[in-house]
Amino acid sequence: MVICITSMLLSFFLQCFFTVSEQHKQRSAMLELQDNLLLAIELLTRDIARSTSVLDCHAQQLTLQQENIISYSLGTDRQAQEHLYALEGKILYRQESTQGNRQPMANFIDTITFQYLDQHGFPVKDADLVQAVYVKISGQWQGKTIQQEQIVRLAGTAYL
């Protein structure tokens, strides 16, 4: 009788442990995704704010002029199997014209969109008129989309 009760209690506690462990894993994955999106938006806003101009108006790629040229784009995550969590998405890459290769900046990004704004806040396609850049980054985890958005003005501009 004692062995039966003990085995039932042990079974109950093991089930509770596995449930809590799975919830912790899912919460950790969500926090990892949020951290990566925040990191990506911080890096982008810092570089945009230091830039004097935008060189091309592409919706999926950003090319900025500072002392040298900096470009941001999404690329394939070739190490997806090595991540701690089953998060999917692409890697945000940053490349300076003085560097030979691009540097990975943040993982798990599903989409990135850039919109270029003139001095009145209206969308423009002419790089010479860009005064600010609207950045939208999103990632997904188990059907839930998390996104970060920011409008950043270029250095030395009088964006309203």
PDB file of N, CA, C and O in Angstrom, residues 76-156:
ATOM      1  N   THR A  76      19.744  34.350 -44.070  1.00  0.00           N
ATOM      2  CA  THR A  76      19.384  33.030 -43.570  1.00  0.00           C
ATOM      3  C   THR A  76      20.176  32.694 -42.305  1.00  0.00           C
ATOM      4  O   THR A  76      21.361  32.989 -42.211  1.00  0.00           O
ATOM      5  N   ASP A  77      19.500  32.063 -41.358  1.00  0.00           N
ATOM      6  CA  ASP A  77      20.136  31.596 -40.129  1.00  0.00           C
ATOM      7  C   ASP A  77      20.638  30.172 -40.367  1.00  0.00           C
ATOM      8  O   ASP A  77      19.872  29.220 -40.328  1.00  0.00           O
ATOM      9  N   ARG A  78      21.907  30.024 -40.601  1.00  0.00           N
ATOM     10  CA  ARG A  78      22.475  28.707 -40.911  1.00  0.00           C
ATOM     11  C   ARG A  78      22.772  27.885 -39.667  1.00  0.00           C
ATOM     12  O   ARG A  78      23.131  26.724 -39.761  1.00  0.00           O
ATOM     13  N   GLN A  79      22.653  28.478 -38.499  1.00  0.00           N
ATOM     14  CA  GLN A  79      22.902  27.774 -37.250  1.00  0.00           C
ATOM     15  C   GLN A  79      21.610  27.569 -36.468  1.00  0.00           C
ATOM     16  O   GLN A  79      21.637  27.465 -35.249  1.00  0.00           O
ATOM     17  N   ALA A  80      20.496  27.493 -37.153  1.00  0.00           N
ATOM     18  CA  ALA A  80      19.190  27.387 -36.495  1.00  0.00           C
ATOM     19  C   ALA A  80      19.101  26.152 -35.603  1.00  0.00           C
ATOM     20  O   ALA A  80      18.432  26.179 -34.565  1.00  0.00           O
ATOM     21  N   GLN A  81      19.766  25.074 -35.966  1.00  0.00           N
ATOM     22  CA  GLN A  81      19.702  23.844 -35.181  1.00  0.00           C
ATOM     23  C   GLN A  81      20.453  23.973 -33.855  1.00  0.00           C
ATOM     24  O   GLN A  81      20.231  23.192 -32.939  1.00  0.00           O
ATOM     25  N   GLU A  82      21.341  24.945 -33.746  1.00  0.00           N
ATOM     26  CA  GLU A  82      22.170  25.092 -32.553  1.00  0.00           C
ATOM     27  C   GLU A  82      21.557  26.005 -31.493  1.00  0.00           C
ATOM     28  O   GLU A  82      22.107  26.132 -30.407  1.00  0.00           O
ATOM     29  N   HIS A  83      20.443  26.664 -31.792  1.00  0.00           N
ATOM     30  CA  HIS A  83      19.821  27.562 -30.817  1.00  0.00           C
ATOM     31  C   HIS A  83      19.206  26.765 -29.670  1.00  0.00           C
ATOM     32  O   HIS A  83      18.763  25.636 -29.841  1.00  0.00           O
ATOM     33  N   LEU A  84      19.165  27.393 -28.515  1.00  0.00           N
ATOM     34  CA  LEU A  84      18.578  26.741 -27.339  1.00  0.00           C
ATOM     35  C   LEU A  84      17.079  26.540 -27.485  1.00  0.00           C
ATOM     36  O   LEU A  84      16.527  25.591 -26.937  1.00  0.00           O
ATOM     37  N   TYR A  85      16.422  27.424 -28.197  1.00  0.00           N
ATOM     38  CA  TYR A  85      14.975  27.373 -28.331  1.00  0.00           C
ATOM     39  C   TYR A  85      14.616  27.144 -29.788  1.00  0.00           C
ATOM     40  O   TYR A  85      15.367  27.482 -30.685  1.00  0.00           O
ATOM     41  N   ALA A  86      13.449  26.617 -29.997  1.00  0.00           N
ATOM     42  CA  ALA A  86      12.997  26.314 -31.357  1.00  0.00           C
ATOM     43  C   ALA A  86      12.421  27.560 -32.027  1.00  0.00           C
ATOM     44  O   ALA A  86      11.367  27.515 -32.634  1.00  0.00           O
ATOM     45  N   LEU A  87      13.113  28.663 -31.896  1.00  0.00           N
ATOM     46  CA  LEU A  87      12.688  29.897 -32.543  1.00  0.00           C
ATOM     47  C   LEU A  87      13.172  29.894 -33.985  1.00  0.00           C
ATOM     48  O   LEU A  87      14.249  29.404 -34.285  1.00  0.00           O
ATOM     49  N   GLU A  88      12.353  30.447 -34.852  1.00  0.00           N
ATOM     50  CA  GLU A  88      12.713  30.504 -36.266  1.00  0.00           C
ATOM     51  C   GLU A  88      12.787  31.954 -36.703  1.00  0.00           C
ATOM     52  O   GLU A  88      12.353  32.853 -36.005  1.00  0.00           O
ATOM     53  N   GLY A  89      13.325  32.155 -37.850  1.00  0.00           N
ATOM     54  CA  GLY A  89      13.430  33.496 -38.396  1.00  0.00           C
ATOM     55  C   GLY A  89      14.763  33.684 -39.073  1.00  0.00           C
ATOM     56  O   GLY A  89      15.517  32.734 -39.298  1.00  0.00           O
ATOM     57  N   LYS A  90      15.064  34.922 -39.371  1.00  0.00           N
ATOM     58  CA  LYS A  90      16.291  35.252 -40.075  1.00  0.00           C
ATOM     59  C   LYS A  90      17.203  36.063 -39.170  1.00  0.00           C
ATOM     60  O   LYS A  90      16.819  36.461 -38.076  1.00  0.00           O
ATOM     61  N   ILE A  91      18.395  36.307 -39.657  1.00  0.00           N
ATOM     62  CA  ILE A  91      19.375  37.084 -38.914  1.00  0.00           C
ATOM     63  C   ILE A  91      19.458  38.481 -39.524  1.00  0.00           C
ATOM     64  O   ILE A  91      19.489  38.629 -40.748  1.00  0.00           O
ATOM     65  N   LEU A  92      19.504  39.488 -38.668  1.00  0.00           N
ATOM     66  CA  LEU A  92      19.748  40.849 -39.119  1.00  0.00           C
ATOM     67  C   LEU A  92      21.252  41.036 -39.236  1.00  0.00           C
ATOM     68  O   LEU A  92      21.990  40.850 -38.276  1.00  0.00           O
ATOM     69  N   TYR A  93      21.703  41.371 -40.445  1.00  0.00           N
ATOM     70  CA  TYR A  93      23.118  41.586 -40.695  1.00  0.00           C
ATOM     71  C   TYR A  93      23.409  43.070 -40.871  1.00  0.00           C
ATOM     72  O   TYR A  93      22.612  43.800 -41.441  1.00  0.00           O
ATOM     73  N   ARG A  94      24.579  43.474 -40.391  1.00  0.00           N
ATOM     74  CA  ARG A  94      25.073  44.847 -40.547  1.00  0.00           C
ATOM     75  C   ARG A  94      26.422  44.764 -41.234  1.00  0.00           C
ATOM     76  O   ARG A  94      27.272  43.978 -40.831  1.00  0.00           O
ATOM     77  N   GLN A  95      26.611  45.586 -42.241  1.00  0.00           N
ATOM     78  CA  GLN A  95      27.888  45.602 -42.946  1.00  0.00           C
ATOM     79  C   GLN A  95      28.334  47.032 -43.177  1.00  0.00           C
ATOM     80  O   GLN A  95      27.563  47.864 -43.659  1.00  0.00           O
ATOM     81  N   GLU A  96      29.562  47.308 -42.804  1.00  0.00           N
ATOM     82  CA  GLU A  96      30.169  48.613 -43.088  1.00  0.00           C
ATOM     83  C   GLU A  96      31.017  48.487 -44.334  1.00  0.00           C
ATOM     84  O   GLU A  96      31.573  47.430 -44.607  1.00  0.00           O
ATOM     85  N   SER A  97      31.133  49.584 -45.064  1.00  0.00           N
ATOM     86  CA  SER A  97      31.906  49.557 -46.303  1.00  0.00           C
ATOM     87  C   SER A  97      33.385  49.276 -46.036  1.00  0.00           C
ATOM     88  O   SER A  97      34.096  48.829 -46.919  1.00  0.00           O
ATOM     89  N   THR A  98      33.846  49.510 -44.806  1.00  0.00           N
ATOM     90  CA  THR A  98      35.244  49.252 -44.476  1.00  0.00           C
ATOM     91  C   THR A  98      35.492  47.797 -44.088  1.00  0.00           C
ATOM     92  O   THR A  98      36.628  47.383 -43.917  1.00  0.00           O
ATOM     93  N   GLN A  99      34.410  47.019 -43.920  1.00  0.00           N
ATOM     94  CA  GLN A  99      34.538  45.614 -43.541  1.00  0.00           C
ATOM     95  C   GLN A  99      34.328  44.727 -44.761  1.00  0.00           C
ATOM     96  O   GLN A  99      33.539  45.040 -45.640  1.00  0.00           O
ATOM     97  N   GLY A 100      35.024  43.600 -44.769  1.00  0.00           N
ATOM     98  CA  GLY A 100      34.869  42.679 -45.880  1.00  0.00           C
ATOM     99  C   GLY A 100      33.652  41.788 -45.763  1.00  0.00           C
ATOM    100  O   GLY A 100      33.128  41.297 -46.751  1.00  0.00           O
ATOM    101  N   ASN A 101      33.182  41.567 -44.555  1.00  0.00           N
ATOM    102  CA  ASN A 101      32.028  40.683 -44.384  1.00  0.00           C
ATOM    103  C   ASN A 101      30.977  41.361 -43.520  1.00  0.00           C
ATOM    104  O   ASN A 101      31.228  42.332 -42.842  1.00  0.00           O
ATOM    105  N   ARG A 102      29.797  40.799 -43.549  1.00  0.00           N
ATOM    106  CA  ARG A 102      28.711  41.371 -42.751  1.00  0.00           C
ATOM    107  C   ARG A 102      28.666  40.691 -41.380  1.00  0.00           C
ATOM    108  O   ARG A 102      28.998  39.511 -41.238  1.00  0.00           O
ATOM    109  N   GLN A 103      28.232  41.437 -40.388  1.00  0.00           N
ATOM    110  CA  GLN A 103      28.207  40.971 -39.006  1.00  0.00           C
ATOM    111  C   GLN A 103      26.776  40.659 -38.575  1.00  0.00           C
ATOM    112  O   GLN A 103      25.884  41.480 -38.781  1.00  0.00           O
ATOM    113  N   PRO A 104      26.533  39.489 -37.973  1.00  0.00           N
ATOM    114  CA  PRO A 104      25.190  39.200 -37.463  1.00  0.00           C
ATOM    115  C   PRO A 104      24.909  40.054 -36.232  1.00  0.00           C
ATOM    116  O   PRO A 104      25.747  40.175 -35.352  1.00  0.00           O
ATOM    117  N   MET A 105      23.725  40.674 -36.190  1.00  0.00           N
ATOM    118  CA  MET A 105      23.381  41.573 -35.094  1.00  0.00           C
ATOM    119  C   MET A 105      22.271  41.020 -34.195  1.00  0.00           C
ATOM    120  O   MET A 105      22.286  41.243 -33.002  1.00  0.00           O
ATOM    121  N   ALA A 106      21.284  40.332 -34.773  1.00  0.00           N
ATOM    122  CA  ALA A 106      20.171  39.797 -33.979  1.00  0.00           C
ATOM    123  C   ALA A 106      19.539  38.626 -34.727  1.00  0.00           C
ATOM    124  O   ALA A 106      19.491  38.628 -35.955  1.00  0.00           O
ATOM    125  N   ASN A 107      19.069  37.644 -33.972  1.00  0.00           N
ATOM    126  CA  ASN A 107      18.438  36.447 -34.534  1.00  0.00           C
ATOM    127  C   ASN A 107      16.917  36.525 -34.443  1.00  0.00           C
ATOM    128  O   ASN A 107      16.367  37.398 -33.787  1.00  0.00           O
ATOM    129  N   PHE A 108      16.293  35.549 -35.081  1.00  0.00           N
ATOM    130  CA  PHE A 108      14.859  35.261 -34.937  1.00  0.00           C
ATOM    131  C   PHE A 108      13.954  36.353 -35.485  1.00  0.00           C
ATOM    132  O   PHE A 108      12.836  36.543 -35.018  1.00  0.00           O
ATOM    133  N   ILE A 109      14.405  37.105 -36.458  1.00  0.00           N
ATOM    134  CA  ILE A 109      13.598  38.167 -37.037  1.00  0.00           C
ATOM    135  C   ILE A 109      12.824  37.602 -38.218  1.00  0.00           C
ATOM    136  O   ILE A 109      13.402  37.031 -39.135  1.00  0.00           O
ATOM    137  N   ASP A 110      11.520  37.749 -38.158  1.00  0.00           N
ATOM    138  CA  ASP A 110      10.651  37.228 -39.214  1.00  0.00           C
ATOM    139  C   ASP A 110      10.561  38.208 -40.382  1.00  0.00           C
ATOM    140  O   ASP A 110      10.761  37.842 -41.521  1.00  0.00           O
ATOM    141  N   THR A 111      10.263  39.456 -40.078  1.00  0.00           N
ATOM    142  CA  THR A 111      10.173  40.471 -41.128  1.00  0.00           C
ATOM    143  C   THR A 111      10.787  41.775 -40.638  1.00  0.00           C
ATOM    144  O   THR A 111      10.782  42.076 -39.446  1.00  0.00           O
ATOM    145  N   ILE A 112      11.280  42.537 -41.597  1.00  0.00           N
ATOM    146  CA  ILE A 112      11.772  43.883 -41.311  1.00  0.00           C
ATOM    147  C   ILE A 112      11.303  44.771 -42.461  1.00  0.00           C
ATOM    148  O   ILE A 112      11.351  44.367 -43.619  1.00  0.00           O
ATOM    149  N   THR A 113      10.798  45.943 -42.101  1.00  0.00           N
ATOM    150  CA  THR A 113      10.291  46.867 -43.106  1.00  0.00           C
ATOM    151  C   THR A 113      10.799  48.265 -42.789  1.00  0.00           C
ATOM    152  O   THR A 113      10.767  48.695 -41.635  1.00  0.00           O
ATOM    153  N   PHE A 114      11.254  48.941 -43.824  1.00  0.00           N
ATOM    154  CA  PHE A 114      11.692  50.328 -43.702  1.00  0.00           C
ATOM    155  C   PHE A 114      10.774  51.195 -44.541  1.00  0.00           C
ATOM    156  O   PHE A 114      10.429  50.846 -45.664  1.00  0.00           O
ATOM    157  N   GLN A 115      10.368  52.324 -43.971  1.00  0.00           N
ATOM    158  CA  GLN A 115       9.610  53.319 -44.726  1.00  0.00           C
ATOM    159  C   GLN A 115      10.347  54.642 -44.540  1.00  0.00           C
ATOM    160  O   GLN A 115      10.756  54.999 -43.438  1.00  0.00           O
ATOM    161  N   TYR A 116      10.510  55.357 -45.618  1.00  0.00           N
ATOM    162  CA  TYR A 116      11.301  56.577 -45.620  1.00  0.00           C
ATOM    163  C   TYR A 116      10.366  57.774 -45.641  1.00  0.00           C
ATOM    164  O   TYR A 116       9.421  57.820 -46.416  1.00  0.00           O
ATOM    165  N   LEU A 117      10.656  58.741 -44.771  1.00  0.00           N
ATOM    166  CA  LEU A 117       9.753  59.875 -44.573  1.00  0.00           C
ATOM    167  C   LEU A 117      10.455  61.192 -44.894  1.00  0.00           C
ATOM    168  O   LEU A 117      11.638  61.365 -44.603  1.00  0.00           O
ATOM    169  N   ASP A 118       9.675  62.137 -45.458  1.00  0.00           N
ATOM    170  CA  ASP A 118      10.223  63.461 -45.742  1.00  0.00           C
ATOM    171  C   ASP A 118      10.089  64.349 -44.509  1.00  0.00           C
ATOM    172  O   ASP A 118       9.694  63.889 -43.437  1.00  0.00           O
ATOM    173  N   GLN A 119      10.356  65.635 -44.664  1.00  0.00           N
ATOM    174  CA  GLN A 119      10.336  66.553 -43.523  1.00  0.00           C
ATOM    175  C   GLN A 119       8.954  66.740 -42.907  1.00  0.00           C
ATOM    176  O   GLN A 119       8.832  67.186 -41.771  1.00  0.00           O
ATOM    177  N   HIS A 120       7.907  66.382 -43.637  1.00  0.00           N
ATOM    178  CA  HIS A 120       6.546  66.512 -43.120  1.00  0.00           C
ATOM    179  C   HIS A 120       5.988  65.177 -42.623  1.00  0.00           C
ATOM    180  O   HIS A 120       4.841  65.120 -42.198  1.00  0.00           O
ATOM    181  N   GLY A 121       6.770  64.128 -42.723  1.00  0.00           N
ATOM    182  CA  GLY A 121       6.324  62.820 -42.261  1.00  0.00           C
ATOM    183  C   GLY A 121       5.617  61.999 -43.309  1.00  0.00           C
ATOM    184  O   GLY A 121       5.028  60.967 -42.990  1.00  0.00           O
ATOM    185  N   PHE A 122       5.678  62.433 -44.555  1.00  0.00           N
ATOM    186  CA  PHE A 122       5.042  61.685 -45.640  1.00  0.00           C
ATOM    187  C   PHE A 122       6.032  60.710 -46.260  1.00  0.00           C
ATOM    188  O   PHE A 122       7.220  61.021 -46.389  1.00  0.00           O
ATOM    189  N   PRO A 123       5.558  59.535 -46.678  1.00  0.00           N
ATOM    190  CA  PRO A 123       6.451  58.557 -47.316  1.00  0.00           C
ATOM    191  C   PRO A 123       7.049  59.101 -48.618  1.00  0.00           C
ATOM    192  O   PRO A 123       6.364  59.768 -49.387  1.00  0.00           O
ATOM    193  N   VAL A 124       8.337  58.824 -48.817  1.00  0.00           N
ATOM    194  CA  VAL A 124       9.027  59.220 -50.042  1.00  0.00           C
ATOM    195  C   VAL A 124       9.830  58.042 -50.582  1.00  0.00           C
ATOM    196  O   VAL A 124      10.161  57.119 -49.843  1.00  0.00           O
ATOM    197  N   LYS A 125      10.101  58.092 -51.874  1.00  0.00           N
ATOM    198  CA  LYS A 125      10.929  57.065 -52.509  1.00  0.00           C
ATOM    199  C   LYS A 125      12.248  57.629 -53.009  1.00  0.00           C
ATOM    200  O   LYS A 125      13.111  56.905 -53.460  1.00  0.00           O
ATOM    201  N   ASP A 126      12.402  58.950 -52.930  1.00  0.00           N
ATOM    202  CA  ASP A 126      13.617  59.619 -53.356  1.00  0.00           C
ATOM    203  C   ASP A 126      14.545  59.755 -52.145  1.00  0.00           C
ATOM    204  O   ASP A 126      14.216  60.441 -51.172  1.00  0.00           O
ATOM    205  N   ALA A 127      15.715  59.114 -52.198  1.00  0.00           N
ATOM    206  CA  ALA A 127      16.648  59.110 -51.064  1.00  0.00           C
ATOM    207  C   ALA A 127      17.089  60.513 -50.662  1.00  0.00           C
ATOM    208  O   ALA A 127      17.380  60.761 -49.490  1.00  0.00           O
ATOM    209  N   ASP A 128      17.121  61.451 -51.598  1.00  0.00           N
ATOM    210  CA  ASP A 128      17.549  62.819 -51.288  1.00  0.00           C
ATOM    211  C   ASP A 128      16.560  63.561 -50.393  1.00  0.00           C
ATOM    212  O   ASP A 128      16.930  64.532 -49.728  1.00  0.00           O
ATOM    213  N   LEU A 129      15.314  63.116 -50.361  1.00  0.00           N
ATOM    214  CA  LEU A 129      14.282  63.790 -49.560  1.00  0.00           C
ATOM    215  C   LEU A 129      14.096  63.183 -48.168  1.00  0.00           C
ATOM    216  O   LEU A 129      13.334  63.716 -47.361  1.00  0.00           O
ATOM    217  N   VAL A 130      14.772  62.098 -47.870  1.00  0.00           N
ATOM    218  CA  VAL A 130      14.565  61.383 -46.604  1.00  0.00           C
ATOM    219  C   VAL A 130      15.094  62.200 -45.431  1.00  0.00           C
ATOM    220  O   VAL A 130      16.233  62.644 -45.425  1.00  0.00           O
ATOM    221  N   GLN A 131      14.212  62.400 -44.461  1.00  0.00           N
ATOM    222  CA  GLN A 131      14.562  63.095 -43.221  1.00  0.00           C
ATOM    223  C   GLN A 131      14.483  62.157 -42.016  1.00  0.00           C
ATOM    224  O   GLN A 131      15.105  62.421 -40.995  1.00  0.00           O
ATOM    225  N   ALA A 132      13.701  61.082 -42.160  1.00  0.00           N
ATOM    226  CA  ALA A 132      13.522  60.121 -41.062  1.00  0.00           C
ATOM    227  C   ALA A 132      13.213  58.749 -41.656  1.00  0.00           C
ATOM    228  O   ALA A 132      12.806  58.642 -42.814  1.00  0.00           O
ATOM    229  N   VAL A 133      13.420  57.727 -40.830  1.00  0.00           N
ATOM    230  CA  VAL A 133      13.163  56.355 -41.255  1.00  0.00           C
ATOM    231  C   VAL A 133      12.260  55.687 -40.226  1.00  0.00           C
ATOM    232  O   VAL A 133      12.514  55.758 -39.023  1.00  0.00           O
ATOM    233  N   TYR A 134      11.201  55.076 -40.723  1.00  0.00           N
ATOM    234  CA  TYR A 134      10.306  54.261 -39.888  1.00  0.00           C
ATOM    235  C   TYR A 134      10.765  52.812 -40.020  1.00  0.00           C
ATOM    236  O   TYR A 134      10.897  52.294 -41.131  1.00  0.00           O
ATOM    237  N   VAL A 135      11.041  52.165 -38.890  1.00  0.00           N
ATOM    238  CA  VAL A 135      11.520  50.784 -38.868  1.00  0.00           C
ATOM    239  C   VAL A 135      10.493  49.925 -38.147  1.00  0.00           C
ATOM    240  O   VAL A 135      10.027  50.285 -37.061  1.00  0.00           O
ATOM    241  N   LYS A 136      10.154  48.804 -38.747  1.00  0.00           N
ATOM    242  CA  LYS A 136       9.235  47.846 -38.121  1.00  0.00           C
ATOM    243  C   LYS A 136       9.874  46.460 -38.224  1.00  0.00           C
ATOM    244  O   LYS A 136      10.197  45.994 -39.306  1.00  0.00           O
ATOM    245  N   ILE A 137      10.058  45.818 -37.069  1.00  0.00           N
ATOM    246  CA  ILE A 137      10.675  44.493 -36.999  1.00  0.00           C
ATOM    247  C   ILE A 137       9.703  43.578 -36.267  1.00  0.00           C
ATOM    248  O   ILE A 137       9.114  43.962 -35.258  1.00  0.00           O
ATOM    249  N   SER A 138       9.553  42.350 -36.771  1.00  0.00           N
ATOM    250  CA  SER A 138       8.663  41.408 -36.091  1.00  0.00           C
ATOM    251  C   SER A 138       9.283  40.014 -36.055  1.00  0.00           C
ATOM    252  O   SER A 138      10.138  39.667 -36.864  1.00  0.00           O
ATOM    253  N   GLY A 139       8.819  39.251 -35.089  1.00  0.00           N
ATOM    254  CA  GLY A 139       9.210  37.857 -34.934  1.00  0.00           C
ATOM    255  C   GLY A 139       8.004  37.069 -34.464  1.00  0.00           C
ATOM    256  O   GLY A 139       7.036  37.646 -33.949  1.00  0.00           O
ATOM    257  N   GLN A 140       8.049  35.750 -34.627  1.00  0.00           N
ATOM    258  CA  GLN A 140       6.906  34.916 -34.243  1.00  0.00           C
ATOM    259  C   GLN A 140       7.344  33.763 -33.347  1.00  0.00           C
ATOM    260  O   GLN A 140       8.425  33.209 -33.526  1.00  0.00           O
ATOM    261  N   TRP A 141       6.461  33.440 -32.423  1.00  0.00           N
ATOM    262  CA  TRP A 141       6.657  32.279 -31.564  1.00  0.00           C
ATOM    263  C   TRP A 141       5.294  31.658 -31.314  1.00  0.00           C
ATOM    264  O   TRP A 141       4.407  32.303 -30.766  1.00  0.00           O
ATOM    265  N   GLN A 142       5.126  30.456 -31.783  1.00  0.00           N
ATOM    266  CA  GLN A 142       3.898  29.681 -31.613  1.00  0.00           C
ATOM    267  C   GLN A 142       2.654  30.471 -32.022  1.00  0.00           C
ATOM    268  O   GLN A 142       1.671  30.552 -31.287  1.00  0.00           O
ATOM    269  N   GLY A 143       2.727  31.090 -33.177  1.00  0.00           N
ATOM    270  CA  GLY A 143       1.581  31.803 -33.727  1.00  0.00           C
ATOM    271  C   GLY A 143       1.378  33.204 -33.192  1.00  0.00           C
ATOM    272  O   GLY A 143       0.506  33.922 -33.655  1.00  0.00           O
ATOM    273  N   LYS A 144       2.177  33.617 -32.221  1.00  0.00           N
ATOM    274  CA  LYS A 144       2.056  34.962 -31.663  1.00  0.00           C
ATOM    275  C   LYS A 144       3.140  35.843 -32.270  1.00  0.00           C
ATOM    276  O   LYS A 144       4.312  35.496 -32.258  1.00  0.00           O
ATOM    277  N   THR A 145       2.737  36.984 -32.816  1.00  0.00           N
ATOM    278  CA  THR A 145       3.682  37.912 -33.429  1.00  0.00           C
ATOM    279  C   THR A 145       4.032  39.010 -32.440  1.00  0.00           C
ATOM    280  O   THR A 145       3.164  39.616 -31.826  1.00  0.00           O
ATOM    281  N   ILE A 146       5.319  39.253 -32.316  1.00  0.00           N
ATOM    282  CA  ILE A 146       5.830  40.337 -31.482  1.00  0.00           C
ATOM    283  C   ILE A 146       6.537  41.302 -32.422  1.00  0.00           C
ATOM    284  O   ILE A 146       7.261  40.876 -33.320  1.00  0.00           O
ATOM    285  N   GLN A 147       6.324  42.588 -32.218  1.00  0.00           N
ATOM    286  CA  GLN A 147       6.967  43.549 -33.108  1.00  0.00           C
ATOM    287  C   GLN A 147       7.481  44.750 -32.341  1.00  0.00           C
ATOM    288  O   GLN A 147       7.002  45.064 -31.253  1.00  0.00           O
ATOM    289  N   GLN A 148       8.443  45.396 -32.945  1.00  0.00           N
ATOM    290  CA  GLN A 148       9.004  46.650 -32.454  1.00  0.00           C
ATOM    291  C   GLN A 148       8.949  47.647 -33.602  1.00  0.00           C
ATOM    292  O   GLN A 148       9.229  47.292 -34.747  1.00  0.00           O
ATOM    293  N   GLU A 149       8.592  48.893 -33.287  1.00  0.00           N
ATOM    294  CA  GLU A 149       8.521  49.938 -34.306  1.00  0.00           C
ATOM    295  C   GLU A 149       9.187  51.194 -33.764  1.00  0.00           C
ATOM    296  O   GLU A 149       9.131  51.443 -32.560  1.00  0.00           O
ATOM    297  N   GLN A 150       9.770  51.963 -34.673  1.00  0.00           N
ATOM    298  CA  GLN A 150      10.431  53.187 -34.256  1.00  0.00           C
ATOM    299  C   GLN A 150      10.556  54.118 -35.459  1.00  0.00           C
ATOM    300  O   GLN A 150      10.804  53.666 -36.575  1.00  0.00           O
ATOM    301  N   ILE A 151      10.388  55.410 -35.219  1.00  0.00           N
ATOM    302  CA  ILE A 151      10.692  56.425 -36.219  1.00  0.00           C
ATOM    303  C   ILE A 151      11.915  57.173 -35.717  1.00  0.00           C
ATOM    304  O   ILE A 151      11.933  57.653 -34.580  1.00  0.00           O
ATOM    305  N   VAL A 152      12.933  57.267 -36.570  1.00  0.00           N
ATOM    306  CA  VAL A 152      14.186  57.904 -36.181  1.00  0.00           C
ATOM    307  C   VAL A 152      14.559  58.928 -37.244  1.00  0.00           C
ATOM    308  O   VAL A 152      14.544  58.627 -38.431  1.00  0.00           O
ATOM    309  N   ARG A 153      14.920  60.112 -36.804  1.00  0.00           N
ATOM    310  CA  ARG A 153      15.342  61.140 -37.759  1.00  0.00           C
ATOM    311  C   ARG A 153      16.839  61.013 -38.001  1.00  0.00           C
ATOM    312  O   ARG A 153      17.586  60.559 -37.145  1.00  0.00           O
ATOM    313  N   LEU A 154      17.237  61.411 -39.184  1.00  0.00           N
ATOM    314  CA  LEU A 154      18.658  61.416 -39.539  1.00  0.00           C
ATOM    315  C   LEU A 154      19.375  62.542 -38.813  1.00  0.00           C
ATOM    316  O   LEU A 154      18.766  63.557 -38.467  1.00  0.00           O
ATOM    317  N   ALA A 155      20.655  62.387 -38.607  1.00  0.00           N
ATOM    318  CA  ALA A 155      21.464  63.425 -37.941  1.00  0.00           C
ATOM    319  C   ALA A 155      21.433  64.714 -38.751  1.00  0.00           C
ATOM    320  O   ALA A 155      21.545  64.697 -39.973  1.00  0.00           O
ATOM    321  N   GLY A 156      21.230  65.820 -38.066  1.00  0.00           N
ATOM    322  CA  GLY A 156      21.279  67.116 -38.720  1.00  0.00           C
ATOM    323  C   GLY A 156      20.040  67.479 -39.514  1.00  0.00           C
ATOM    324  O   GLY A 156      20.047  68.441 -40.263  1.00  0.00           O
TER     325      GLY A 156
END
